[in-house]
């Protein structure tokens, strides 16, 4: 992972965190220790079965949180492999906390964990990822 931070590609139209994507989720990740954190409240537009947030939305939150660990450091990272575990149903209107932190690195690859939780800490989905990190 080492190396100096460099300019990363524009992600302003990213579906999860891009402020310029008209149909995006518009999460704003902030650094928290070595990781990142954001909040999101899904709406009725994010359902699969009526009344339940689609698992793909939760997986997208996890995927983007993993990459944003490095994006917040001025580095690019893309997910090479992700594993997601869904633990609880989520209903539209529930406020969620999305967080991720690195767990290791070797060469140009890194590992990280992410979670989507309710404000009380109850985890609704969690994931691990292997990411390719661009190094100068």
GROMACS .gro file of C-alpha atoms in nm:
model
  136
    1UNK     CA    1   0.000   0.000   0.000
    2UNK     CA    2   0.287   0.240   0.069
    3UNK     CA    3   0.387   0.529  -0.149
    4UNK     CA    4   0.284   0.889  -0.153
    5UNK     CA    5  -0.075   0.987  -0.212
    6UNK     CA    6  -0.153   1.091  -0.568
    7UNK     CA    7  -0.448   1.238  -0.752
    8UNK     CA    8  -0.718   0.977  -0.783
    9UNK     CA    9  -0.961   0.949  -1.071
   10UNK     CA   10  -1.280   1.147  -1.050
   11UNK     CA   11  -1.551   0.956  -0.862
   12UNK     CA   12  -1.810   1.233  -0.862
   13UNK     CA   13  -2.057   1.013  -1.052
   14UNK     CA   14  -2.006   0.704  -0.836
   15UNK     CA   15  -2.343   0.539  -0.766
   16UNK     CA   16  -2.277   0.516  -0.392
   17UNK     CA   17  -2.067   0.821  -0.301
   18UNK     CA   18  -2.075   1.050  -0.604
   19UNK     CA   19  -2.239   1.387  -0.541
   20UNK     CA   20  -2.303   1.436  -0.914
   21UNK     CA   21  -2.491   1.110  -0.981
   22UNK     CA   22  -2.861   1.204  -1.010
   23UNK     CA   23  -2.977   0.854  -0.910
   24UNK     CA   24  -2.693   0.785  -0.666
   25UNK     CA   25  -2.699   0.729  -0.292
   26UNK     CA   26  -2.470   1.028  -0.222
   27UNK     CA   27  -2.293   0.892   0.086
   28UNK     CA   28  -2.028   1.119   0.236
   29UNK     CA   29  -1.750   0.912   0.388
   30UNK     CA   30  -1.534   1.061   0.661
   31UNK     CA   31  -1.211   0.922   0.798
   32UNK     CA   32  -1.244   0.754   1.134
   33UNK     CA   33  -0.912   0.629   1.268
   34UNK     CA   34  -0.762   0.409   0.995
   35UNK     CA   35  -1.103   0.355   0.838
   36UNK     CA   36  -1.408   0.543   0.714
   37UNK     CA   37  -1.766   0.602   0.823
   38UNK     CA   38  -2.085   0.733   0.660
   39UNK     CA   39  -2.458   0.738   0.728
   40UNK     CA   40  -2.739   0.645   0.492
   41UNK     CA   41  -3.117   0.622   0.514
   42UNK     CA   42  -3.267   0.406   0.239
   43UNK     CA   43  -3.602   0.501   0.089
   44UNK     CA   44  -3.883   0.315  -0.087
   45UNK     CA   45  -3.674   0.349  -0.405
   46UNK     CA   46  -3.420   0.103  -0.262
   47UNK     CA   47  -3.646  -0.199  -0.203
   48UNK     CA   48  -3.645  -0.547  -0.349
   49UNK     CA   49  -3.948  -0.714  -0.196
   50UNK     CA   50  -4.202  -0.458  -0.081
   51UNK     CA   51  -4.095  -0.312   0.251
   52UNK     CA   52  -3.741  -0.457   0.248
   53UNK     CA   53  -3.425  -0.283   0.132
   54UNK     CA   54  -3.263  -0.475  -0.155
   55UNK     CA   55  -2.955  -0.673  -0.056
   56UNK     CA   56  -2.772  -0.531  -0.356
   57UNK     CA   57  -2.798  -0.184  -0.203
   58UNK     CA   58  -2.643  -0.312   0.121
   59UNK     CA   59  -2.369  -0.490  -0.075
   60UNK     CA   60  -2.298  -0.170  -0.270
   61UNK     CA   61  -2.261   0.022   0.059
   62UNK     CA   62  -2.007  -0.235   0.179
   63UNK     CA   63  -1.817  -0.239  -0.151
   64UNK     CA   64  -1.788   0.139  -0.163
   65UNK     CA   65  -1.688   0.167   0.203
   66UNK     CA   66  -1.402  -0.077   0.141
   67UNK     CA   67  -1.263   0.129  -0.148
   68UNK     CA   68  -1.317   0.458   0.036
   69UNK     CA   69  -1.064   0.355   0.302
   70UNK     CA   70  -0.795   0.423   0.042
   71UNK     CA   71  -0.977   0.698  -0.146
   72UNK     CA   72  -0.979   0.899   0.179
   73UNK     CA   73  -0.599   0.865   0.182
   74UNK     CA   74  -0.565   0.989  -0.175
   75UNK     CA   75  -0.513   0.641  -0.323
   76UNK     CA   76  -0.719   0.440  -0.568
   77UNK     CA   77  -0.844   0.096  -0.477
   78UNK     CA   78  -1.079  -0.137  -0.659
   79UNK     CA   79  -1.247  -0.444  -0.521
   80UNK     CA   80  -1.104  -0.769  -0.654
   81UNK     CA   81  -1.319  -0.997  -0.436
   82UNK     CA   82  -1.594  -0.932  -0.187
   83UNK     CA   83  -1.791  -1.154   0.047
   84UNK     CA   84  -2.108  -1.019   0.207
   85UNK     CA   85  -2.314  -1.167   0.488
   86UNK     CA   86  -2.668  -1.039   0.541
   87UNK     CA   87  -2.772  -1.061   0.906
   88UNK     CA   88  -3.097  -0.865   0.947
   89UNK     CA   89  -3.376  -0.724   0.735
   90UNK     CA   90  -3.366  -0.349   0.672
   91UNK     CA   91  -3.676  -0.142   0.607
   92UNK     CA   92  -3.691   0.186   0.416
   93UNK     CA   93  -3.651   0.485   0.646
   94UNK     CA   94  -3.410   0.312   0.887
   95UNK     CA   95  -3.095   0.517   0.946
   96UNK     CA   96  -2.783   0.309   0.884
   97UNK     CA   97  -2.417   0.355   0.975
   98UNK     CA   98  -2.163   0.225   0.722
   99UNK     CA   99  -1.805   0.170   0.838
  100UNK     CA  100  -1.491   0.001   0.710
  101UNK     CA  101  -1.134  -0.052   0.826
  102UNK     CA  102  -0.823  -0.212   0.676
  103UNK     CA  103  -0.707  -0.549   0.804
  104UNK     CA  104  -0.385  -0.610   0.611
  105UNK     CA  105  -0.180  -0.559   0.298
  106UNK     CA  106   0.082  -0.734   0.090
  107UNK     CA  107   0.224  -0.601  -0.232
  108UNK     CA  108  -0.047  -0.419  -0.423
  109UNK     CA  109  -0.329  -0.608  -0.250
  110UNK     CA  110  -0.509  -0.515   0.070
  111UNK     CA  111  -0.779  -0.668   0.286
  112UNK     CA  112  -1.051  -0.487   0.476
  113UNK     CA  113  -1.376  -0.537   0.664
  114UNK     CA  114  -1.694  -0.333   0.644
  115UNK     CA  115  -2.026  -0.330   0.824
  116UNK     CA  116  -2.368  -0.175   0.787
  117UNK     CA  117  -2.531  -0.128   1.125
  118UNK     CA  118  -2.822   0.040   1.295
  119UNK     CA  119  -2.732   0.338   1.515
  120UNK     CA  120  -2.752   0.111   1.824
  121UNK     CA  121  -2.471  -0.102   1.678
  122UNK     CA  122  -2.680  -0.397   1.556
  123UNK     CA  123  -2.508  -0.520   1.239
  124UNK     CA  124  -2.745  -0.577   0.947
  125UNK     CA  125  -2.479  -0.671   0.690
  126UNK     CA  126  -2.103  -0.717   0.693
  127UNK     CA  127  -1.837  -0.796   0.443
  128UNK     CA  128  -1.473  -0.863   0.378
  129UNK     CA  129  -1.288  -0.761   0.069
  130UNK     CA  130  -0.964  -0.801  -0.120
  131UNK     CA  131  -0.869  -0.483  -0.300
  132UNK     CA  132  -0.612  -0.391  -0.561
  133UNK     CA  133  -0.449  -0.068  -0.443
  134UNK     CA  134  -0.285   0.159  -0.696
  135UNK     CA  135   0.062   0.259  -0.582
  136UNK     CA  136   0.287   0.526  -0.728
   0.00000   0.00000   0.00000
